[in-house]
């Protein structure tokens, strides 16, 4: 979760300087990078962790023995289009291609963010637009942390928005996984 009120430092960083700072960071605070500006991540709630953890377990079990691998919130995603360079920490992501860097993925097929009051505006706008530029990304999923509710944006439908509630099943087409929404909440 990015919180713009905690931008660090006062100067513009290069992506290389950010990675050196972030990968050697032992303070426990993670930072996202948007075109030279660095933003400290706020902590996640207990419900946030439960929901993303349950999804990670479903993904891990489903993808076992495949070339796809799920990652939790400590793995960055790098997005670069010309001079626009960003590093985000999605709550969950899946990569099915071989990745070159140890600390970030550039080719995820699925990205998931768990919404909170402080992050949903950025997750629904800035990150949605940035993630859509990742050529291999097939789906972007938003999960409410307050109630059984899930949104999916899919590349194959020009990023059209689909909503799923409590007892409804949703298929994550990018990895061929069908689950009931409430399974992530109980």
Backbone as JSON Lines, residues from 0, in Angstrom:
{"i":0,"aa":"X","n":[0.84,-1.17,0.0],"ca":[0.0,0.0,0.0],"c":[0.88,1.24,0.0]}
{"i":1,"aa":"X","n":[0.76,2.04,-0.97],"ca":[1.54,3.26,-1.07],"c":[0.82,4.38,-0.33]}
{"i":2,"aa":"X","n":[1.58,5.17,0.39],"ca":[1.01,6.32,1.05],"c":[1.83,7.53,0.65]}
{"i":3,"aa":"X","n":[1.3,8.38,-0.25],"ca":[2.08,9.51,-0.77],"c":[2.56,10.47,0.31]}
{"i":4,"aa":"X","n":[1.97,10.46,1.48],"ca":[2.39,11.36,2.55],"c":[3.76,10.99,3.09]}
{"i":5,"aa":"X","n":[4.26,9.8,2.72],"ca":[5.53,9.35,3.25],"c":[6.6,9.26,2.17]}
{"i":6,"aa":"X","n":[6.61,10.17,1.23],"ca":[7.6,10.15,0.16],"c":[8.99,10.37,0.73]}
{"i":7,"aa":"X","n":[9.94,9.53,0.29],"ca":[11.32,9.64,0.71],"c":[12.18,9.45,-0.53]}
{"i":8,"aa":"X","n":[13.33,9.97,-0.64],"ca":[13.86,11.16,0.01],"c":[13.37,12.4,-0.7]}
{"i":9,"aa":"X","n":[14.01,13.55,-0.41],"ca":[13.58,14.8,-1.01],"c":[14.05,14.96,-2.45]}
{"i":10,"aa":"X","n":[15.02,14.17,-2.87],"ca":[15.54,14.31,-4.23],"c":[15.04,13.17,-5.12]}
{"i":11,"aa":"X","n":[15.19,13.37,-6.41],"ca":[14.8,12.36,-7.39],"c":[15.88,11.29,-7.47]}
{"i":12,"aa":"X","n":[15.47,10.02,-7.42],"ca":[16.41,8.9,-7.5],"c":[16.34,8.26,-8.88]}
{"i":13,"aa":"X","n":[17.45,7.68,-9.29],"ca":[17.44,6.86,-10.49],"c":[16.87,5.48,-10.1]}
{"i":14,"aa":"X","n":[16.37,4.72,-11.06],"ca":[15.91,3.37,-10.72],"c":[17.02,2.52,-10.09]}
{"i":15,"aa":"X","n":[18.25,2.7,-10.57],"ca":[19.37,1.93,-10.02],"c":[19.64,2.3,-8.57]}
{"i":16,"aa":"X","n":[19.6,3.59,-8.25],"ca":[19.81,4.03,-6.86],"c":[18.7,3.52,-5.96]}
{"i":17,"aa":"X","n":[17.46,3.56,-6.46],"ca":[16.33,3.04,-5.69],"c":[16.53,1.56,-5.38]}
{"i":18,"aa":"X","n":[16.9,0.77,-6.4],"ca":[17.08,-0.66,-6.17],"c":[18.19,-0.94,-5.18]}
{"i":19,"aa":"X","n":[19.28,-0.21,-5.26],"ca":[20.36,-0.38,-4.27],"c":[19.86,-0.08,-2.87]}
{"i":20,"aa":"X","n":[19.14,1.03,-2.74],"ca":[18.59,1.43,-1.44],"c":[17.57,0.39,-0.95]}
{"i":21,"aa":"X","n":[16.68,-0.02,-1.8],"ca":[15.58,-0.9,-1.4],"c":[16.06,-2.32,-1.13]}
{"i":22,"aa":"X","n":[16.92,-2.85,-1.97],"ca":[17.37,-4.23,-1.8],"c":[18.29,-4.39,-0.6]}
{"i":23,"aa":"X","n":[18.95,-3.32,-0.18],"ca":[19.8,-3.36,1.02],"c":[19.08,-2.86,2.26]}
{"i":24,"aa":"X","n":[17.81,-2.54,2.12],"ca":[17.02,-1.98,3.21],"c":[16.78,-3.04,4.29]}
{"i":25,"aa":"X","n":[17.17,-2.75,5.51],"ca":[16.92,-3.68,6.61],"c":[16.06,-3.04,7.71]}
{"i":26,"aa":"X","n":[15.34,-1.99,7.36],"ca":[14.5,-1.31,8.34],"c":[13.13,-1.95,8.49]}
{"i":27,"aa":"X","n":[12.75,-2.81,7.55],"ca":[11.42,-3.41,7.59],"c":[10.38,-2.61,6.84]}
{"i":28,"aa":"X","n":[10.72,-1.4,6.42],"ca":[9.8,-0.58,5.64],"c":[10.12,-0.74,4.17]}
{"i":29,"aa":"X","n":[9.11,-1.07,3.39],"ca":[9.29,-1.18,1.95],"c":[8.89,0.14,1.29]}
{"i":30,"aa":"X","n":[9.44,0.38,0.1],"ca":[9.18,1.62,-0.62],"c":[8.84,1.31,-2.07]}
{"i":31,"aa":"X","n":[7.86,2.0,-2.62],"ca":[7.56,1.91,-4.03],"c":[8.2,3.09,-4.74]}
{"i":32,"aa":"X","n":[8.45,2.93,-6.04],"ca":[9.18,3.91,-6.83],"c":[8.33,4.31,-8.03]}
{"i":33,"aa":"X","n":[8.12,5.61,-8.2],"ca":[7.37,6.12,-9.35],"c":[8.16,7.29,-9.94]}
{"i":34,"aa":"X","n":[8.86,7.02,-11.05],"ca":[9.59,8.06,-11.78],"c":[10.47,8.93,-10.9]}
{"i":35,"aa":"X","n":[11.29,8.29,-10.09],"ca":[12.27,9.01,-9.28],"c":[11.81,9.34,-7.88]}
{"i":36,"aa":"X","n":[10.53,9.22,-7.6],"ca":[10.01,9.48,-6.25],"c":[9.79,8.16,-5.54]}
{"i":37,"aa":"X","n":[10.11,8.14,-4.26],"ca":[10.03,6.93,-3.46],"c":[8.98,7.13,-2.38]}
{"i":38,"aa":"X","n":[8.1,6.14,-2.23],"ca":[7.0,6.23,-1.29],"c":[7.05,5.07,-0.31]}
{"i":39,"aa":"X","n":[7.05,5.39,0.98],"ca":[7.03,4.35,2.01],"c":[5.69,3.65,2.01]}
{"i":40,"aa":"X","n":[5.72,2.37,2.22],"ca":[4.5,1.57,2.27],"c":[3.97,1.54,3.7]}
{"i":41,"aa":"X","n":[2.67,1.7,3.83],"ca":[2.06,1.59,5.16],"c":[1.82,0.13,5.47]}
{"i":42,"aa":"X","n":[1.64,-0.18,6.74],"ca":[1.37,-1.55,7.16],"c":[-0.01,-2.01,6.74]}
{"i":43,"aa":"X","n":[-0.18,-3.31,6.65],"ca":[-1.46,-3.89,6.25],"c":[-2.19,-4.41,7.48]}
{"i":44,"aa":"X","n":[-3.52,-4.41,7.4],"ca":[-4.35,-4.88,8.5],"c":[-4.33,-6.41,8.59]}
{"i":45,"aa":"X","n":[-4.83,-6.92,9.67],"ca":[-4.95,-8.36,9.87],"c":[-5.83,-8.98,8.77]}
{"i":46,"aa":"X","n":[-6.98,-8.33,8.47],"ca":[-7.86,-8.85,7.42],"c":[-7.17,-8.84,6.06]}
{"i":47,"aa":"X","n":[-6.45,-7.78,5.78],"ca":[-5.7,-7.67,4.52],"c":[-4.76,-8.87,4.39]}
{"i":48,"aa":"X","n":[-4.0,-9.16,5.43],"ca":[-3.06,-10.28,5.41],"c":[-3.77,-11.62,5.28]}
{"i":49,"aa":"X","n":[-4.89,-11.78,5.96],"ca":[-5.64,-13.04,5.86],"c":[-6.1,-13.28,4.43]}
{"i":50,"aa":"X","n":[-6.68,-12.26,3.81],"ca":[-7.23,-12.4,2.46],"c":[-6.13,-12.69,1.45]}
{"i":51,"aa":"X","n":[-5.08,-11.89,1.47],"ca":[-4.0,-12.12,0.5],"c":[-3.3,-13.46,0.77]}
{"i":52,"aa":"X","n":[-3.19,-13.85,2.04],"ca":[-2.59,-15.14,2.39],"c":[-3.41,-16.32,1.88]}
{"i":53,"aa":"X","n":[-4.74,-16.23,2.06],"ca":[-5.61,-17.31,1.55],"c":[-5.52,-17.42,0.04]}
{"i":54,"aa":"X","n":[-5.5,-16.29,-0.65],"ca":[-5.38,-16.34,-2.1],"c":[-4.04,-16.96,-2.5]}
{"i":55,"aa":"X","n":[-2.97,-16.57,-1.82],"ca":[-1.65,-17.12,-2.12],"c":[-1.65,-18.65,-1.96]}
{"i":56,"aa":"X","n":[-2.28,-19.15,-0.92],"ca":[-2.35,-20.6,-0.7],"c":[-3.1,-21.28,-1.84]}
{"i":57,"aa":"X","n":[-4.26,-20.72,-2.24],"ca":[-5.0,-21.28,-3.37],"c":[-4.14,-21.31,-4.64]}
{"i":58,"aa":"X","n":[-3.46,-20.19,-4.9],"ca":[-2.6,-20.11,-6.09],"c":[-1.47,-21.12,-6.02]}
{"i":59,"aa":"X","n":[-0.83,-21.21,-4.88],"ca":[0.31,-22.1,-4.7],"c":[-0.09,-23.56,-4.95]}
{"i":60,"aa":"X","n":[-1.22,-23.96,-4.37],"ca":[-1.68,-25.33,-4.55],"c":[-2.07,-25.59,-6.01]}
{"i":61,"aa":"X","n":[-2.76,-24.65,-6.6],"ca":[-3.23,-24.81,-7.98],"c":[-2.06,-24.85,-8.98]}
{"i":62,"aa":"X","n":[-1.04,-24.05,-8.73],"ca":[0.06,-23.92,-9.69],"c":[1.2,-24.91,-9.47]}
{"i":63,"aa":"X","n":[1.11,-25.7,-8.42],"ca":[2.17,-26.66,-8.13],"c":[2.38,-27.58,-9.32]}
{"i":64,"aa":"X","n":[3.63,-27.71,-9.73],"ca":[3.97,-28.57,-10.86],"c":[3.83,-27.9,-12.22]}
{"i":65,"aa":"X","n":[3.49,-26.61,-12.24],"ca":[3.41,-25.87,-13.51],"c":[4.61,-24.94,-13.61]}
{"i":66,"aa":"X","n":[4.72,-24.25,-14.72],"ca":[5.82,-23.28,-14.88],"c":[5.48,-21.94,-14.22]}
{"i":67,"aa":"X","n":[4.25,-21.79,-13.73],"ca":[3.83,-20.54,-13.1],"c":[4.14,-20.57,-11.6]}
{"i":68,"aa":"X","n":[4.44,-19.38,-11.07],"ca":[4.8,-19.28,-9.66],"c":[4.15,-18.05,-9.04]}
{"i":69,"aa":"X","n":[3.48,-18.24,-7.88],"ca":[2.89,-17.09,-7.19],"c":[3.93,-16.42,-6.29]}
{"i":70,"aa":"X","n":[3.77,-15.13,-6.1],"ca":[4.65,-14.36,-5.22],"c":[3.79,-13.5,-4.31]}
{"i":71,"aa":"X","n":[4.26,-13.33,-3.08],"ca":[3.56,-12.48,-2.12],"c":[4.11,-11.06,-2.19]}
{"i":72,"aa":"X","n":[3.7,-10.25,-1.27],"ca":[3.92,-8.8,-1.32],"c":[5.36,-8.33,-1.16]}
{"i":73,"aa":"X","n":[6.3,-9.21,-0.96],"ca":[7.7,-8.78,-0.88],"c":[8.41,-8.77,-2.23]}
{"i":74,"aa":"X","n":[7.74,-9.23,-3.28],"ca":[8.33,-9.23,-4.61],"c":[7.79,-8.04,-5.4]}
{"i":75,"aa":"X","n":[8.72,-7.25,-5.91],"ca":[8.33,-6.06,-6.69],"c":[7.95,-6.44,-8.12]}
{"i":76,"aa":"X","n":[7.2,-5.54,-8.76],"ca":[6.95,-5.58,-10.2],"c":[7.56,-4.33,-10.79]}
{"i":77,"aa":"X","n":[8.35,-4.5,-11.86],"ca":[8.92,-3.36,-12.56],"c":[8.1,-3.09,-13.81]}
{"i":78,"aa":"X","n":[7.76,-1.82,-13.99],"ca":[7.02,-1.38,-15.17],"c":[7.84,-0.28,-15.81]}
{"i":79,"aa":"X","n":[8.19,-0.44,-17.07],"ca":[8.96,0.59,-17.76],"c":[8.43,0.8,-19.16]}
{"i":80,"aa":"X","n":[8.07,2.03,-19.45],"ca":[7.66,2.46,-20.79],"c":[8.43,3.74,-21.07]}
{"i":81,"aa":"X","n":[9.49,3.63,-21.85],"ca":[10.35,4.79,-22.11],"c":[10.96,5.26,-20.81]}
{"i":82,"aa":"X","n":[10.82,6.55,-20.51],"ca":[11.36,7.12,-19.29],"c":[10.49,6.94,-18.07]}
{"i":83,"aa":"X","n":[9.3,6.38,-18.24],"ca":[8.38,6.12,-17.13],"c":[8.77,4.78,-16.49]}
{"i":84,"aa":"X","n":[9.35,4.84,-15.3],"ca":[9.8,3.63,-14.61],"c":[9.14,3.58,-13.23]}
{"i":85,"aa":"X","n":[8.56,2.41,-12.93],"ca":[7.87,2.23,-11.66],"c":[8.21,0.87,-11.08]}
{"i":86,"aa":"X","n":[8.25,0.83,-9.75],"ca":[8.36,-0.43,-9.02],"c":[7.27,-0.43,-7.97]}
{"i":87,"aa":"X","n":[6.37,-1.4,-8.06],"ca":[5.29,-1.55,-7.09],"c":[5.44,-2.9,-6.39]}
{"i":88,"aa":"X","n":[4.83,-2.99,-5.23],"ca":[4.75,-4.24,-4.48],"c":[3.3,-4.72,-4.48]}
{"i":89,"aa":"X","n":[2.87,-5.47,-5.48],"ca":[1.49,-5.98,-5.43],"c":[1.33,-6.94,-4.26]}
{"i":90,"aa":"X","n":[0.11,-7.09,-3.79],"ca":[-0.14,-8.01,-2.68],"c":[0.14,-9.45,-3.09]}
{"i":91,"aa":"X","n":[-0.26,-9.82,-4.3],"ca":[0.01,-11.15,-4.84],"c":[0.21,-10.99,-6.35]}
{"i":92,"aa":"X","n":[1.08,-11.8,-6.92],"ca":[1.27,-11.82,-8.37],"c":[1.65,-13.22,-8.79]}
{"i":93,"aa":"X","n":[1.43,-13.5,-10.06],"ca":[1.84,-14.78,-10.64],"c":[2.65,-14.5,-11.89]}
{"i":94,"aa":"X","n":[3.81,-15.15,-11.97],"ca":[4.66,-15.06,-13.16],"c":[4.81,-16.46,-13.75]}
{"i":95,"aa":"X","n":[4.65,-16.56,-15.06],"ca":[4.77,-17.85,-15.75],"c":[5.96,-17.87,-16.69]}
{"i":96,"aa":"X","n":[6.67,-16.78,-16.78],"ca":[7.86,-16.7,-17.62],"c":[9.1,-16.64,-16.74]}
{"i":97,"aa":"X","n":[10.21,-17.05,-17.29],"ca":[11.49,-16.95,-16.58],"c":[11.82,-15.47,-16.38]}
{"i":98,"aa":"X","n":[12.13,-15.09,-15.17],"ca":[12.47,-13.71,-14.84],"c":[13.97,-13.57,-14.62]}
{"i":99,"aa":"X","n":[14.53,-12.46,-15.04],"ca":[15.98,-12.26,-14.99],"c":[16.47,-11.73,-13.64]}
{"i":100,"aa":"X","n":[15.66,-10.96,-12.94],"ca":[16.13,-10.32,-11.71],"c":[15.64,-11.07,-10.47]}
{"i":101,"aa":"X","n":[16.44,-11.05,-9.42],"ca":[16.09,-11.72,-8.17],"c":[15.06,-10.95,-7.34]}
{"i":102,"aa":"X","n":[14.95,-9.64,-7.57],"ca":[14.16,-8.8,-6.67],"c":[12.88,-8.24,-7.27]}
{"i":103,"aa":"X","n":[12.66,-8.47,-8.56],"ca":[11.42,-7.99,-9.17],"c":[11.06,-8.83,-10.39]}
{"i":104,"aa":"X","n":[9.78,-8.81,-10.72],"ca":[9.27,-9.45,-11.93],"c":[8.9,-8.36,-12.93]}
{"i":105,"aa":"X","n":[9.07,-8.68,-14.2],"ca":[8.65,-7.78,-15.27],"c":[7.55,-8.4,-16.13]}
{"i":106,"aa":"X","n":[7.25,-9.69,-15.92],"ca":[6.33,-10.4,-16.8],"c":[5.23,-11.15,-16.05]}
{"i":107,"aa":"X","n":[4.57,-10.54,-15.09],"ca":[3.49,-11.27,-14.41],"c":[2.28,-11.41,-15.34]}
{"i":108,"aa":"X","n":[1.53,-12.49,-15.18],"ca":[0.29,-12.67,-15.94],"c":[-0.92,-12.28,-15.1]}
{"i":109,"aa":"X","n":[-0.74,-12.24,-13.78],"ca":[-1.82,-11.92,-12.84],"c":[-1.26,-11.05,-11.72]}
{"i":110,"aa":"X","n":[-1.96,-9.97,-11.41],"ca":[-1.61,-9.1,-10.29],"c":[-2.86,-8.89,-9.45]}
{"i":111,"aa":"X","n":[-2.68,-8.96,-8.13],"ca":[-3.8,-8.8,-7.19],"c":[-3.43,-7.74,-6.15]}
{"i":112,"aa":"X","n":[-4.37,-6.84,-5.91],"ca":[-4.23,-5.86,-4.83],"c":[-5.43,-6.0,-3.91]}
{"i":113,"aa":"X","n":[-5.19,-5.96,-2.6],"ca":[-6.26,-5.94,-1.6],"c":[-6.5,-4.48,-1.24]}
{"i":114,"aa":"X","n":[-7.73,-4.04,-1.4],"ca":[-8.07,-2.63,-1.22],"c":[-8.2,-2.25,0.25]}
{"i":115,"aa":"X","n":[-7.78,-1.04,0.56],"ca":[-8.04,-0.44,1.87],"c":[-8.49,1.0,1.61]}
{"i":116,"aa":"X","n":[-8.99,1.65,2.64],"ca":[-9.44,3.03,2.48],"c":[-8.31,3.92,1.97]}
{"i":117,"aa":"X","n":[-7.08,3.66,2.44],"ca":[-5.97,4.54,2.09],"c":[-5.35,4.22,0.73]}
{"i":118,"aa":"X","n":[-5.64,3.03,0.15],"ca":[-4.98,2.66,-1.11],"c":[-5.91,2.49,-2.29]}
{"i":119,"aa":"X","n":[-7.21,2.4,-2.06],"ca":[-8.09,2.04,-3.18],"c":[-8.09,3.04,-4.32]}
{"i":120,"aa":"X","n":[-7.91,4.31,-4.05],"ca":[-7.87,5.3,-5.12],"c":[-6.67,5.04,-6.04]}
{"i":121,"aa":"X","n":[-5.51,4.81,-5.46],"ca":[-4.3,4.54,-6.25],"c":[-4.41,3.18,-6.96]}
{"i":122,"aa":"X","n":[-4.93,2.16,-6.26],"ca":[-5.07,0.84,-6.87],"c":[-6.02,0.86,-8.06]}
{"i":123,"aa":"X","n":[-7.08,1.67,-7.98],"ca":[-8.1,1.72,-9.05],"c":[-7.72,2.66,-10.2]}
{"i":124,"aa":"X","n":[-6.75,3.52,-9.99],"ca":[-6.41,4.49,-11.04],"c":[-4.96,4.33,-11.47]}
{"i":125,"aa":"X","n":[-4.03,4.87,-10.7],"ca":[-2.62,4.87,-11.07],"c":[-2.09,3.47,-11.36]}
{"i":126,"aa":"X","n":[-2.33,2.54,-10.44],"ca":[-1.79,1.19,-10.63],"c":[-2.53,0.46,-11.75]}
{"i":127,"aa":"X","n":[-3.83,0.63,-11.84],"ca":[-4.58,0.01,-12.94],"c":[-4.0,0.43,-14.28]}
{"i":128,"aa":"X","n":[-3.79,1.72,-14.47],"ca":[-3.25,2.21,-15.74],"c":[-1.82,1.71,-15.97]}
{"i":129,"aa":"X","n":[-1.0,1.73,-14.93],"ca":[0.39,1.27,-15.07],"c":[0.45,-0.22,-15.36]}
{"i":130,"aa":"X","n":[-0.31,-1.02,-14.63],"ca":[-0.28,-2.46,-14.84],"c":[-0.76,-2.84,-16.24]}
{"i":131,"aa":"X","n":[-1.7,-2.1,-16.78],"ca":[-2.21,-2.41,-18.12],"c":[-1.12,-2.31,-19.19]}
{"i":132,"aa":"X","n":[-0.04,-1.61,-18.91],"ca":[1.04,-1.48,-19.89],"c":[1.98,-2.68,-19.89]}
{"i":133,"aa":"X","n":[1.82,-3.59,-18.94],"ca":[2.64,-4.81,-18.91],"c":[2.07,-5.76,-19.96]}
{"i":134,"aa":"X","n":[2.84,-6.01,-21.0],"ca":[2.33,-6.75,-22.16],"c":[1.81,-8.14,-21.84]}
{"i":135,"aa":"X","n":[2.43,-8.83,-20.91],"ca":[2.01,-10.21,-20.61],"c":[0.94,-10.28,-19.52]}
{"i":136,"aa":"X","n":[0.59,-9.16,-18.9],"ca":[-0.43,-9.18,-17.86],"c":[-1.79,-9.48,-18.49]}
{"i":137,"aa":"X","n":[-2.46,-10.49,-17.97],"ca":[-3.77,-10.89,-18.49],"c":[-4.92,-10.44,-17.59]}
{"i":138,"aa":"X","n":[-4.65,-10.37,-16.27],"ca":[-5.71,-9.99,-15.34],"c":[-5.16,-9.17,-14.18]}
{"i":139,"aa":"X","n":[-5.99,-8.23,-13.76],"ca":[-5.73,-7.42,-12.57],"c":[-6.94,-7.6,-11.67]}
{"i":140,"aa":"X","n":[-6.7,-8.04,-10.44],"ca":[-7.77,-8.35,-9.49],"c":[-7.68,-7.42,-8.29]}
{"i":141,"aa":"X","n":[-8.84,-6.9,-7.9],"ca":[-8.95,-6.09,-6.69],"c":[-9.87,-6.82,-5.72]}
{"i":142,"aa":"X","n":[-9.43,-6.95,-4.49],"ca":[-10.2,-7.61,-3.44],"c":[-10.53,-6.61,-2.34]}
{"i":143,"aa":"X","n":[-11.78,-6.59,-1.91],"ca":[-12.15,-5.77,-0.76],"c":[-11.59,-6.43,0.49]}
{"i":144,"aa":"X","n":[-11.11,-5.65,1.43],"ca":[-10.68,-6.26,2.69],"c":[-11.81,-6.23,3.72]}
{"i":145,"aa":"X","n":[-12.93,-5.58,3.37],"ca":[-14.02,-5.41,4.32],"c":[-15.2,-6.36,4.11]}
{"i":146,"aa":"X","n":[-15.38,-6.88,2.89],"ca":[-16.51,-7.77,2.62],"c":[-16.15,-8.66,1.44]}
{"i":147,"aa":"X","n":[-16.83,-9.8,1.29],"ca":[-16.53,-10.72,0.18],"c":[-16.9,-10.1,-1.17]}
{"i":148,"aa":"X","n":[-15.94,-9.45,-1.77],"ca":[-16.16,-8.75,-3.03],"c":[-14.85,-8.73,-3.8]}
{"i":149,"aa":"X","n":[-14.93,-9.06,-5.09],"ca":[-13.75,-9.16,-5.93],"c":[-14.06,-8.52,-7.28]}
{"i":150,"aa":"X","n":[-13.1,-7.79,-7.82],"ca":[-13.21,-7.18,-9.14],"c":[-12.09,-7.73,-10.01]}
{"i":151,"aa":"X","n":[-12.42,-7.98,-11.28],"ca":[-11.42,-8.46,-12.23],"c":[-11.44,-7.55,-13.45]}
{"i":152,"aa":"X","n":[-10.25,-7.17,-13.89],"ca":[-10.05,-6.45,-15.15],"c":[-9.25,-7.4,-16.04]}
{"i":153,"aa":"X","n":[-9.73,-7.63,-17.28],"ca":[-9.08,-8.59,-18.18],"c":[-8.63,-7.93,-19.48]}
{"i":154,"aa":"X","n":[-7.43,-8.26,-19.88],"ca":[-6.89,-7.75,-21.15],"c":[-7.76,-8.18,-22.32]}
{"i":155,"aa":"X","n":[-8.22,-9.43,-22.34],"ca":[-8.96,-9.95,-23.5],"c":[-10.27,-9.21,-23.73]}
{"i":156,"aa":"X","n":[-10.75,-8.47,-22.73],"ca":[-11.99,-7.69,-22.89],"c":[-11.69,-6.19,-22.8]}
{"i":157,"aa":"X","n":[-10.5,-5.81,-23.22],"ca":[-10.07,-4.4,-23.2],"c":[-10.19,-3.79,-21.81]}
{"i":158,"aa":"X","n":[-9.82,-4.59,-20.8],"ca":[-9.77,-4.17,-19.4],"c":[-11.15,-3.8,-18.85]}
{"i":159,"aa":"X","n":[-12.17,-4.44,-19.38],"ca":[-13.52,-4.26,-18.84],"c":[-13.57,-4.77,-17.41]}
{"i":160,"aa":"X","n":[-14.4,-4.16,-16.61],"ca":[-14.53,-4.44,-15.18],"c":[-15.62,-5.48,-14.93]}
{"i":161,"aa":"X","n":[-15.32,-6.51,-14.12],"ca":[-16.29,-7.53,-13.73],"c":[-16.31,-7.62,-12.21]}
{"i":162,"aa":"X","n":[-17.5,-7.72,-11.62],"ca":[-17.65,-7.8,-10.16],"c":[-18.19,-9.16,-9.76]}
{"i":163,"aa":"X","n":[-17.68,-9.67,-8.64],"ca":[-18.11,-10.95,-8.1],"c":[-18.32,-10.8,-6.6]}
{"i":164,"aa":"X","n":[-19.39,-11.41,-6.09],"ca":[-19.75,-11.3,-4.69],"c":[-19.73,-12.66,-4.01]}
{"i":165,"aa":"X","n":[-19.74,-12.64,-2.71],"ca":[-19.78,-13.74,-1.76],"c":[-19.81,-15.16,-2.34]}
{"i":166,"aa":"X","n":[-20.98,-15.65,-2.72],"ca":[-21.15,-17.05,-3.11],"c":[-20.9,-17.29,-4.6]}
{"i":167,"aa":"X","n":[-20.53,-16.26,-5.31],"ca":[-20.28,-16.41,-6.74],"c":[-18.9,-17.01,-6.99]}
{"i":168,"aa":"X","n":[-18.8,-17.76,-8.06],"ca":[-17.52,-18.31,-8.49],"c":[-16.9,-17.35,-9.5]}
{"i":169,"aa":"X","n":[-15.6,-17.27,-9.44],"ca":[-14.86,-16.47,-10.4],"c":[-13.73,-17.34,-10.95]}
{"i":170,"aa":"X","n":[-13.5,-17.23,-12.24],"ca":[-12.39,-17.94,-12.85],"c":[-11.3,-16.95,-13.19]}
{"i":171,"aa":"X","n":[-10.11,-17.19,-12.65],"ca":[-8.94,-16.41,-13.02],"c":[-8.4,-17.08,-14.28]}
{"i":172,"aa":"X","n":[-8.77,-16.51,-15.4],"ca":[-8.48,-17.12,-16.71],"c":[-6.99,-17.24,-16.99]}
{"i":173,"aa":"X","n":[-6.22,-16.32,-16.48],"ca":[-4.78,-16.32,-16.75],"c":[-4.09,-17.58,-16.25]}
{"i":174,"aa":"X","n":[-4.66,-18.2,-15.22],"ca":[-4.06,-19.41,-14.66],"c":[-5.07,-20.55,-14.55]}
{"i":175,"aa":"X","n":[-6.27,-20.36,-15.11],"ca":[-7.33,-21.38,-15.13],"c":[-7.66,-21.88,-13.72]}
{"i":176,"aa":"X","n":[-7.93,-20.96,-12.81],"ca":[-8.32,-21.3,-11.44],"c":[-9.7,-20.73,-11.17]}
{"i":177,"aa":"X","n":[-10.62,-21.59,-10.75],"ca":[-11.96,-21.15,-10.36],"c":[-12.09,-21.29,-8.85]}
{"i":178,"aa":"X","n":[-12.59,-20.25,-8.22],"ca":[-12.81,-20.28,-6.78],"c":[-14.05,-19.48,-6.43]}
{"i":179,"aa":"X","n":[-14.6,-19.78,-5.26],"ca":[-15.75,-19.05,-4.74],"c":[-15.2,-17.87,-3.94]}
{"i":180,"aa":"X","n":[-15.74,-16.69,-4.16],"ca":[-15.23,-15.48,-3.55],"c":[-15.12,-15.61,-2.03]}
{"i":181,"aa":"X","n":[-16.17,-16.13,-1.38],"ca":[-16.15,-16.19,0.09],"c":[-15.07,-17.11,0.65]}
{"i":182,"aa":"X","n":[-14.49,-17.99,-0.19],"ca":[-13.4,-18.85,0.26],"c":[-12.17,-18.04,0.67]}
{"i":183,"aa":"X","n":[-12.06,-16.83,0.14],"ca":[-10.93,-15.98,0.5],"c":[-11.17,-15.2,1.79]}
{"i":184,"aa":"X","n":[-12.38,-15.28,2.31],"ca":[-12.78,-14.48,3.46],"c":[-13.11,-15.3,4.69]}
{"i":185,"aa":"X","n":[-13.03,-16.6,4.6],"ca":[-13.34,-17.41,5.79],"c":[-12.41,-18.6,5.91]}
